mmCIF file of C-alpha atoms in Angstrom:
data_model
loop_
_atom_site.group_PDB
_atom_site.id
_atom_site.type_symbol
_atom_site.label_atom_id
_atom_site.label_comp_id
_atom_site.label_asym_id
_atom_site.label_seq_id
_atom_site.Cartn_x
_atom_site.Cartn_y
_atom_site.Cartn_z
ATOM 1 C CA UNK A 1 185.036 81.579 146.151
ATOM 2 C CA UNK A 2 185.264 78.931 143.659
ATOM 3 C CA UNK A 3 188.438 77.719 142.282
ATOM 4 C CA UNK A 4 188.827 75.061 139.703
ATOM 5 C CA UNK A 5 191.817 73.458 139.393
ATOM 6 C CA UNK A 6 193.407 71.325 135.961
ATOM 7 C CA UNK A 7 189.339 69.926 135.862
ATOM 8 C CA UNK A 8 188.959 67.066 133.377
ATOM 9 C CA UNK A 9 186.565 64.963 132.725
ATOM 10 C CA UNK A 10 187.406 61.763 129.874
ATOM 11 C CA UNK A 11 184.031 59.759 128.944
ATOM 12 C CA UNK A 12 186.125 56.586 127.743
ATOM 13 C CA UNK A 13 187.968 58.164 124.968
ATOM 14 C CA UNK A 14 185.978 60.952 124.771
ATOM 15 C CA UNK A 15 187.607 64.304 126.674
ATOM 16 C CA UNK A 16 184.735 66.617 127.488
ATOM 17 C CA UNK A 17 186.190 68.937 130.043
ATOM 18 C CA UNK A 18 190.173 69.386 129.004
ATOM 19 C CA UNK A 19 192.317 70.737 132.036
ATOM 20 C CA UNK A 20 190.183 73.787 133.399
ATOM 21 C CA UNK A 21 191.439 76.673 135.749
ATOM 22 C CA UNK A 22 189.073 79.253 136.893
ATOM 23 C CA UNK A 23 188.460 81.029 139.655
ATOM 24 C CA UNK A 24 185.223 82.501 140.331
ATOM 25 C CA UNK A 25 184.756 85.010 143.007
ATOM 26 C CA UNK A 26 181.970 85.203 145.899
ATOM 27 C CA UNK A 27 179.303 87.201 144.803
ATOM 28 C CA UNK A 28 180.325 87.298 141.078
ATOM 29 C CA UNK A 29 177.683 86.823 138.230
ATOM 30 C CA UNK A 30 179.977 84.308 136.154
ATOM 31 C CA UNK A 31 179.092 82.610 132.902
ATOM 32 C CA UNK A 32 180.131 79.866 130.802
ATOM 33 C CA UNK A 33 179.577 80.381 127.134
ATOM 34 C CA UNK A 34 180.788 77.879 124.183
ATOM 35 C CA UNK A 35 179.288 75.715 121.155
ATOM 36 C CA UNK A 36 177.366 72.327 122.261
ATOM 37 C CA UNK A 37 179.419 69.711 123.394
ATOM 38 C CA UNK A 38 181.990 72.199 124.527
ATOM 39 C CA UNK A 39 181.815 71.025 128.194
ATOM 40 C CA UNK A 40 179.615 73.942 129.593
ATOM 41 C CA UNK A 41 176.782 71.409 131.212
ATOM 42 C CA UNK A 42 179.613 68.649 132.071
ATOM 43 C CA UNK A 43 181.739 71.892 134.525
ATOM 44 C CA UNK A 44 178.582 72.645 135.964
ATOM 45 C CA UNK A 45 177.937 68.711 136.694
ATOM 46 C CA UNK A 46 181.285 68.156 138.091
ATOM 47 C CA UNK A 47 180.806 71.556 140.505
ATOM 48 C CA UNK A 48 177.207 69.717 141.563
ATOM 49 C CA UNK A 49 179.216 66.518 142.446
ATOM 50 C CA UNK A 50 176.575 64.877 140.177
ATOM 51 C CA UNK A 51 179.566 63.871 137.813
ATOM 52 C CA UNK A 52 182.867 63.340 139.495
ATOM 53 C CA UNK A 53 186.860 64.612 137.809
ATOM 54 C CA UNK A 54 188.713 62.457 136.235
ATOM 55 C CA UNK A 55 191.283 64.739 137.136
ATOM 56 C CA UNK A 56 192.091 68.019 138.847
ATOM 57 C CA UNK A 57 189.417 69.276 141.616
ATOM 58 C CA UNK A 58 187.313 71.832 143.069
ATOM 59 C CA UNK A 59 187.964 74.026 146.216
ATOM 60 C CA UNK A 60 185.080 75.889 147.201
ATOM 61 C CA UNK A 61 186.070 78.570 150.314
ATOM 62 C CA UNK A 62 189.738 76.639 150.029
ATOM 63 C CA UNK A 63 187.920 72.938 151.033
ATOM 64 C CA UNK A 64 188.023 70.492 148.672
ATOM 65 C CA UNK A 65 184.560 69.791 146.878
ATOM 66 C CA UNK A 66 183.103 65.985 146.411
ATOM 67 C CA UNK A 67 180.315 63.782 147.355
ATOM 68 C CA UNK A 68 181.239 63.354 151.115
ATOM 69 C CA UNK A 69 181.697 67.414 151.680
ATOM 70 C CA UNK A 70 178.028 67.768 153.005
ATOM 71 C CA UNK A 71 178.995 71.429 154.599
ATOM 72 C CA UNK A 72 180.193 72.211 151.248
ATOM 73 C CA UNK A 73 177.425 70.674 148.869
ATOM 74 C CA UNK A 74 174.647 72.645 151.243
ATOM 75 C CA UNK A 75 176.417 76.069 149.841
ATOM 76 C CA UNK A 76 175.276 74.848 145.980
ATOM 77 C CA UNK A 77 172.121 74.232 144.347
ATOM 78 C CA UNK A 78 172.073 73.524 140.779
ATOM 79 C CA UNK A 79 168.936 74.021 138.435
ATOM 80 C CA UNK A 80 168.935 72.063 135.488
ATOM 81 C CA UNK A 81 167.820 72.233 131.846
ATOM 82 C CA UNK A 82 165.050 69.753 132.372
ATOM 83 C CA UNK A 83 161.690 70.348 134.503
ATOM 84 C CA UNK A 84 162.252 68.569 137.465
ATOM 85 C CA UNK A 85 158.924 68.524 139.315
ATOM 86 C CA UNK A 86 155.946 66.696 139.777
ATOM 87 C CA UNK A 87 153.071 67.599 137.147
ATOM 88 C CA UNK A 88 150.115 67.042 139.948
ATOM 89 C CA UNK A 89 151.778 68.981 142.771
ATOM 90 C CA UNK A 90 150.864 73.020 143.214
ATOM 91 C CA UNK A 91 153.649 75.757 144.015
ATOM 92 C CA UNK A 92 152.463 75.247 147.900
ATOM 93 C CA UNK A 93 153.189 71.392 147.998
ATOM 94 C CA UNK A 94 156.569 71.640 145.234
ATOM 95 C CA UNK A 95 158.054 73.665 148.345
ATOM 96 C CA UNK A 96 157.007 71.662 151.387
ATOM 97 C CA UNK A 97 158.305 68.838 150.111
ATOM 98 C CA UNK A 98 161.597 70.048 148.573
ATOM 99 C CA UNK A 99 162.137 71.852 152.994
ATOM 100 C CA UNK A 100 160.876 68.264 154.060
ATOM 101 C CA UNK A 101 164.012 67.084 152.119
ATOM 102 C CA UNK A 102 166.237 69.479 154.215
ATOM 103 C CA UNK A 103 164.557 68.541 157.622
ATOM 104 C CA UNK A 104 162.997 72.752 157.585
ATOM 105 C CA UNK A 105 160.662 73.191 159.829
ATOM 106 C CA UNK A 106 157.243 73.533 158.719
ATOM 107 C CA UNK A 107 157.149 77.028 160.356
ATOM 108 C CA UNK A 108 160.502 77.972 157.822
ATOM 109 C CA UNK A 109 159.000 76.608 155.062
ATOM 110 C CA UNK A 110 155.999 78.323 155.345
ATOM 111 C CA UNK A 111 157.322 82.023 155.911
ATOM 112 C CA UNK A 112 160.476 81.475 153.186
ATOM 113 C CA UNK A 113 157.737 79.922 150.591
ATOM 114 C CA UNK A 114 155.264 82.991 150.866
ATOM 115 C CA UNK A 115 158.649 85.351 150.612
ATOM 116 C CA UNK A 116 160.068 83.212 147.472
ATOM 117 C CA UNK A 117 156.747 83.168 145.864
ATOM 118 C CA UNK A 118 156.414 87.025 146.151
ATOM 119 C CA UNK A 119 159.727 87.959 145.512
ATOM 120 C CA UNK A 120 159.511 86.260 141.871
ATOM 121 C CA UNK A 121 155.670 87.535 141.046
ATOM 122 C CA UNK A 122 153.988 84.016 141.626
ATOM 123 C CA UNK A 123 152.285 84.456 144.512
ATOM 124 C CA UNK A 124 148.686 85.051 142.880
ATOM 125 C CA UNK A 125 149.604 81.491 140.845
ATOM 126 C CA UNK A 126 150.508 79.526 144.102
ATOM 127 C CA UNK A 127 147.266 76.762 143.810
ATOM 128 C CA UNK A 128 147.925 75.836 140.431
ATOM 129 C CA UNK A 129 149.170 72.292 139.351
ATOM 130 C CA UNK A 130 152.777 72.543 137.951
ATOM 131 C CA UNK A 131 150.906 71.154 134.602
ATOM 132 C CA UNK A 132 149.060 74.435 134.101
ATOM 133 C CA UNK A 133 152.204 76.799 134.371
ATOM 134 C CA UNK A 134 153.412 78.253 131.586
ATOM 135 C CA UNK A 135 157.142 77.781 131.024
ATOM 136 C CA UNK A 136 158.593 80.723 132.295
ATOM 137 C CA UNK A 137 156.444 79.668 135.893
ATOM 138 C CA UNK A 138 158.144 76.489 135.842
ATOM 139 C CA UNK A 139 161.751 78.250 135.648
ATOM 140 C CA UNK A 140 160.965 80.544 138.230
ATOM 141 C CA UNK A 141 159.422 78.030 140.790
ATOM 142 C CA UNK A 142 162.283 76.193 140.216
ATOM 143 C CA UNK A 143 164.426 78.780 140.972
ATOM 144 C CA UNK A 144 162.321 79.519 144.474
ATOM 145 C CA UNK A 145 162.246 76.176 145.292
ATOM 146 C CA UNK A 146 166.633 76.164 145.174
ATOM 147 C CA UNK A 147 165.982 79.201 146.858
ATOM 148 C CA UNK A 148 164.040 77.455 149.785
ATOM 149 C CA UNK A 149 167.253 76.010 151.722
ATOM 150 C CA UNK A 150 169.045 79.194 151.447
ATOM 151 C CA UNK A 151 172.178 78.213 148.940
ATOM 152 C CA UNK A 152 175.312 80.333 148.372
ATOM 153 C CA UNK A 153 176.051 79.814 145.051
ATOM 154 C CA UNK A 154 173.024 78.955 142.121
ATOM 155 C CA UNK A 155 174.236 76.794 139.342
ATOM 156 C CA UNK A 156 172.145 77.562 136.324
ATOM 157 C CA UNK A 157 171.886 75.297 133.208
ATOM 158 C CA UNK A 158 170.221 77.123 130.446
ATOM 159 C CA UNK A 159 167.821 78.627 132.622
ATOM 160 C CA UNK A 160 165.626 80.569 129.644
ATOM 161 C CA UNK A 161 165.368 77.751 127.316
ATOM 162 C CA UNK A 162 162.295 78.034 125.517
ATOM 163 C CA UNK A 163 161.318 80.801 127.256
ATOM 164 C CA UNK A 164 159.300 83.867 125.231
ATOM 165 C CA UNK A 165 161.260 87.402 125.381
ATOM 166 C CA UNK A 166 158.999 88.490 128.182
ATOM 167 C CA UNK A 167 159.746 85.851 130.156
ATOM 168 C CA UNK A 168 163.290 85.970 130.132
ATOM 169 C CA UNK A 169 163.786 89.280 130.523
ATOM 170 C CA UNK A 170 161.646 88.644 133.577
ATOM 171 C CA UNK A 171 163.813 86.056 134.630
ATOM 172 C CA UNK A 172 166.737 88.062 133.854
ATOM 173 C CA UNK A 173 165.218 90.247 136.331
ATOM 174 C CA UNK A 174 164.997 88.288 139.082
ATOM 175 C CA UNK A 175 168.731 86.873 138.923
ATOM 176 C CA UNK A 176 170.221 90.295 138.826
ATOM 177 C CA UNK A 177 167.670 90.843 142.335
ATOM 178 C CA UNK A 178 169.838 87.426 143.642
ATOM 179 C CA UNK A 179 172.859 88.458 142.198
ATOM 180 C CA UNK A 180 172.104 91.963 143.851
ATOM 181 C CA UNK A 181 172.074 89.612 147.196
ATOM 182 C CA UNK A 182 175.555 88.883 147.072
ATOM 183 C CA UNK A 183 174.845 85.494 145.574
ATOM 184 C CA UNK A 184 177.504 83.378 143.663
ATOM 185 C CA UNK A 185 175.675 82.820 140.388
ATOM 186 C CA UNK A 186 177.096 80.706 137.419
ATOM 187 C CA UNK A 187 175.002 80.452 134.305
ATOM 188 C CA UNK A 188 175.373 78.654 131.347
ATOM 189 C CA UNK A 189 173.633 80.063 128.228
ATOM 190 C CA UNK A 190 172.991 79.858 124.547
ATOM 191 C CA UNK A 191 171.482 82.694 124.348
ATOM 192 C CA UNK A 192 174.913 85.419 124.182
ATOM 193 C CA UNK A 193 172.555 88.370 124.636
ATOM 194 C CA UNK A 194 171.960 87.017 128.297
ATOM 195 C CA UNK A 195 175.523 86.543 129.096
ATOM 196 C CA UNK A 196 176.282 90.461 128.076
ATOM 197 C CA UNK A 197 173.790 91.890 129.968
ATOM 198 C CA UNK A 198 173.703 89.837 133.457
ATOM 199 C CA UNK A 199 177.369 88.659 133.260
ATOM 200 C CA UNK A 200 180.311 90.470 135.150
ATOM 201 C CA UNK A 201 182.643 87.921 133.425
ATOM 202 C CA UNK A 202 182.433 85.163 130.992
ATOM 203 C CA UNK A 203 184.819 82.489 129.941
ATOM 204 C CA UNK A 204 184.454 81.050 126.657
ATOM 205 C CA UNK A 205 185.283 77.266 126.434
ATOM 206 C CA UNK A 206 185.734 75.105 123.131
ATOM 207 C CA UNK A 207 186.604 71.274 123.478
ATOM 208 C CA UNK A 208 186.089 70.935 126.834
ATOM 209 C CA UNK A 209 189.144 74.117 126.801
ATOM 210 C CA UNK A 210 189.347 77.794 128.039
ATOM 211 C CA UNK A 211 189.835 80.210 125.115
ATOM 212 C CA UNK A 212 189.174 83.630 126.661
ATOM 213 C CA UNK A 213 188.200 84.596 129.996
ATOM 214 C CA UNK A 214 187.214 88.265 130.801
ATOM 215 C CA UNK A 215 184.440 90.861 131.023
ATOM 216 C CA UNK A 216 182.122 91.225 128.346
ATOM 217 C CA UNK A 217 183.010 94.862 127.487
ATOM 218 C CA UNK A 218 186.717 93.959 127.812
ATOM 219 C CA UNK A 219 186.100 91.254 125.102
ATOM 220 C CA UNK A 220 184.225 93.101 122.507
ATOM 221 C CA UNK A 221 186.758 96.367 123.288
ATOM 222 C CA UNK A 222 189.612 93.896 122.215
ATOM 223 C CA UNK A 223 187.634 93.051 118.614
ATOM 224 C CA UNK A 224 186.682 96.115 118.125
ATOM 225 C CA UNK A 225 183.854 97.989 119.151
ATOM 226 C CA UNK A 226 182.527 98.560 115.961
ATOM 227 C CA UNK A 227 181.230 96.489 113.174
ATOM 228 C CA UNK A 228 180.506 96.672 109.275
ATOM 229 C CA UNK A 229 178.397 93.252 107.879
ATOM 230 C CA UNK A 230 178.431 93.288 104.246
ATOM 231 C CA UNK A 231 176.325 91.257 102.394
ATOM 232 C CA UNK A 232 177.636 89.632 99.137
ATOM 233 C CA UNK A 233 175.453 87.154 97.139
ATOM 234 C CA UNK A 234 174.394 84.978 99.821
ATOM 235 C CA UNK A 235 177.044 85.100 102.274
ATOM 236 C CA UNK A 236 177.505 87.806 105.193
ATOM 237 C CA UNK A 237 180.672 89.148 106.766
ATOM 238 C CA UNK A 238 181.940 91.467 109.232
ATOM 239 C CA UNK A 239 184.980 93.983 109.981
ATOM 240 C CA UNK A 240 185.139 95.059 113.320
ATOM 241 C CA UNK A 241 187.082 98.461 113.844
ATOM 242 C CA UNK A 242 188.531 100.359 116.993
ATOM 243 C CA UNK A 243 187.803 103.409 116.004
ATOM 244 C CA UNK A 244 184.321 104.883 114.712
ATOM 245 C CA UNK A 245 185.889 107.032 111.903
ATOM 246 C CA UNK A 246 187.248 103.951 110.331
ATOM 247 C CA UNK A 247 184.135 101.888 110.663
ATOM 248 C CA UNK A 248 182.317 104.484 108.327
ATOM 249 C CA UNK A 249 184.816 105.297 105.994
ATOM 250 C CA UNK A 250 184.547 101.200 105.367
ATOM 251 C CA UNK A 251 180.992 101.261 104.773
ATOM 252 C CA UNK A 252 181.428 104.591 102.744
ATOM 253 C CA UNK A 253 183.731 102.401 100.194
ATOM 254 C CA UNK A 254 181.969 99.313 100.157
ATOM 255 C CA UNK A 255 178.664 100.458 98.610
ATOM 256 C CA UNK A 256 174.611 99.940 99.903
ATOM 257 C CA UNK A 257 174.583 96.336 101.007
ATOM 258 C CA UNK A 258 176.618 97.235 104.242
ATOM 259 C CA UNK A 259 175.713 98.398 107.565
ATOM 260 C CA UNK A 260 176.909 99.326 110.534
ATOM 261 C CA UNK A 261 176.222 98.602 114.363
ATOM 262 C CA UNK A 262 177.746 97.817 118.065
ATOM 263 C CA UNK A 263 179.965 94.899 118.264
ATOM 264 C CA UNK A 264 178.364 92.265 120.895
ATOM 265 C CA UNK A 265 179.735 89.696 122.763
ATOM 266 C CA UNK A 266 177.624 87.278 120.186
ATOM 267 C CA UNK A 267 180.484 88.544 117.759
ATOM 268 C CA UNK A 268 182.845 87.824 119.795
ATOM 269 C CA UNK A 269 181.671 83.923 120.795
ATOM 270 C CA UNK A 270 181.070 83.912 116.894
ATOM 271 C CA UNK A 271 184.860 84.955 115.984
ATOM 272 C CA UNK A 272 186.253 82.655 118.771
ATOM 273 C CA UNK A 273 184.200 79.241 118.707
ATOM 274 C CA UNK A 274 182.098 79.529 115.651
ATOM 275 C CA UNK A 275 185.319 79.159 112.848
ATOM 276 C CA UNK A 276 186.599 76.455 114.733
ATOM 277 C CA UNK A 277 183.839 74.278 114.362
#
């Protein structure tokens, strides 16, 4: 279990993370949704130790969390935005050298590479050059090669940027087959569609600040779980209703340029973060 206590982080003047509590249970697909600069990519820095509090800390499994807790830091492995991989090196030699780095036997790194590489669909790709993957590749063989010294708890930072719609909803597969392993996963994401459908809870942060913090359906249920856009001119706005019977006696009164659909969790990042900007 993670639980993170009055976190803040101040960059001179500059408050990025604002006094955050969460708790995030073992096991739990968690993820951290806001606007940029809201402090998403700053949390998940501080719970990598690459960026240290200002203030407040982390417990993971009740132990504090910092730079010296080596029993601690082995449980996490964070994958970042960014490619992070040599360009010249194939899938073979990415995850030799990243077990070489944890003092794996040769023998381990062997047997867990050929199960990663399987278990995410790369195996036939293996002697290719990290140059000549396609983008999708690269996300997953990162994610295999975190996978290599057997983490706890996966720290993901935007892991389908740029990523095609096949392609992430591959990747979405294979997360919910980690997540299925009783594997702490917290995921930052701009895309909200990703948060709804992998997430068991979400927290939405503005300003370095928690706003809401519950399940996706929970959220949209306490919007409304039914919306009416209406297009006027150039402009587009929504109603969101409870109840079904209202939601189309509004669109029955406000003429053809209406329509009517599911409320999503996009709505409900929209309605919390997006007027505040």
């Amino acid at each position: 279990m993670i639980e993170i206590r009055n976190l803040t982080k101040q960059f001179g003047d500059f408050t990025a993370v604002d006094h955050l509590n969460l708790t995030i249970r073992t096991g739990e697909f968690f993820g951290l949704l806001g606007p940029n600069g809201a402090g998403k990519t700053t949390t998940l820095s501080m719970l990598s130790t690459v960026l240290l509090p200002t203030e407040g800390e982390i417990l993971l499994d009740g132990k504090r969390l910092d730079r010296k807790a080596s029993e601690q830091k082995r449980k996490l492995c964070v994958i970042t935005q960014e490619y992070s991989m040599r360009q010249d090196m194939i899938m073979d030699e990415v995850m030799e050298y990243q077990g070489r780095l944890y003092f794996l036997p040769k023998k381990v790194i062997r047997e867990r590479t050929d199960a990663l590489l399987e278990f995410a669909g790369l195996t036939e790709y293996r002697k290719r050059t990290v140059r000549h993957l396609s983008g999708g590749m690269k996300r997953k063989l990162m994610i295999c090669r975190a996978l290599l010294v057997e983490p706890e708890i996966l720290l993901l930072d935007e892991p389908t940027a740029g990523m095609d719609a096949i392609s992430r909803r591959q990747m979405w597969n294979l997360l919910r087959k980690l997540n299925g392993r009783n594997m702490t996963i917290v995921l930052t994401t701009h895309y909200i569609e990703e948060a709804q459908n992998l997430c068991s809870r979400v927290a939405l942060v503005n300003r370095g600040k928690l706003q809401k913090l519950d399940t996706p359906d929970h959220l949209i249920g306490e919007l409304g779980n039914f919306a009416v856009d209406e297009v006027d001119e150039d402009n587009l706005s929504t109603r969101y209703f409870h109840d079904r019977d209202d939601a189309i006696a509004y669109l029955s009164s406000v003429g053809s340029q209406a329509s009517l659909r599911a409320t999503t969790l996009e709505d409900v990042f929209v309605e919390c973060a997006g007027r505040r900007l």
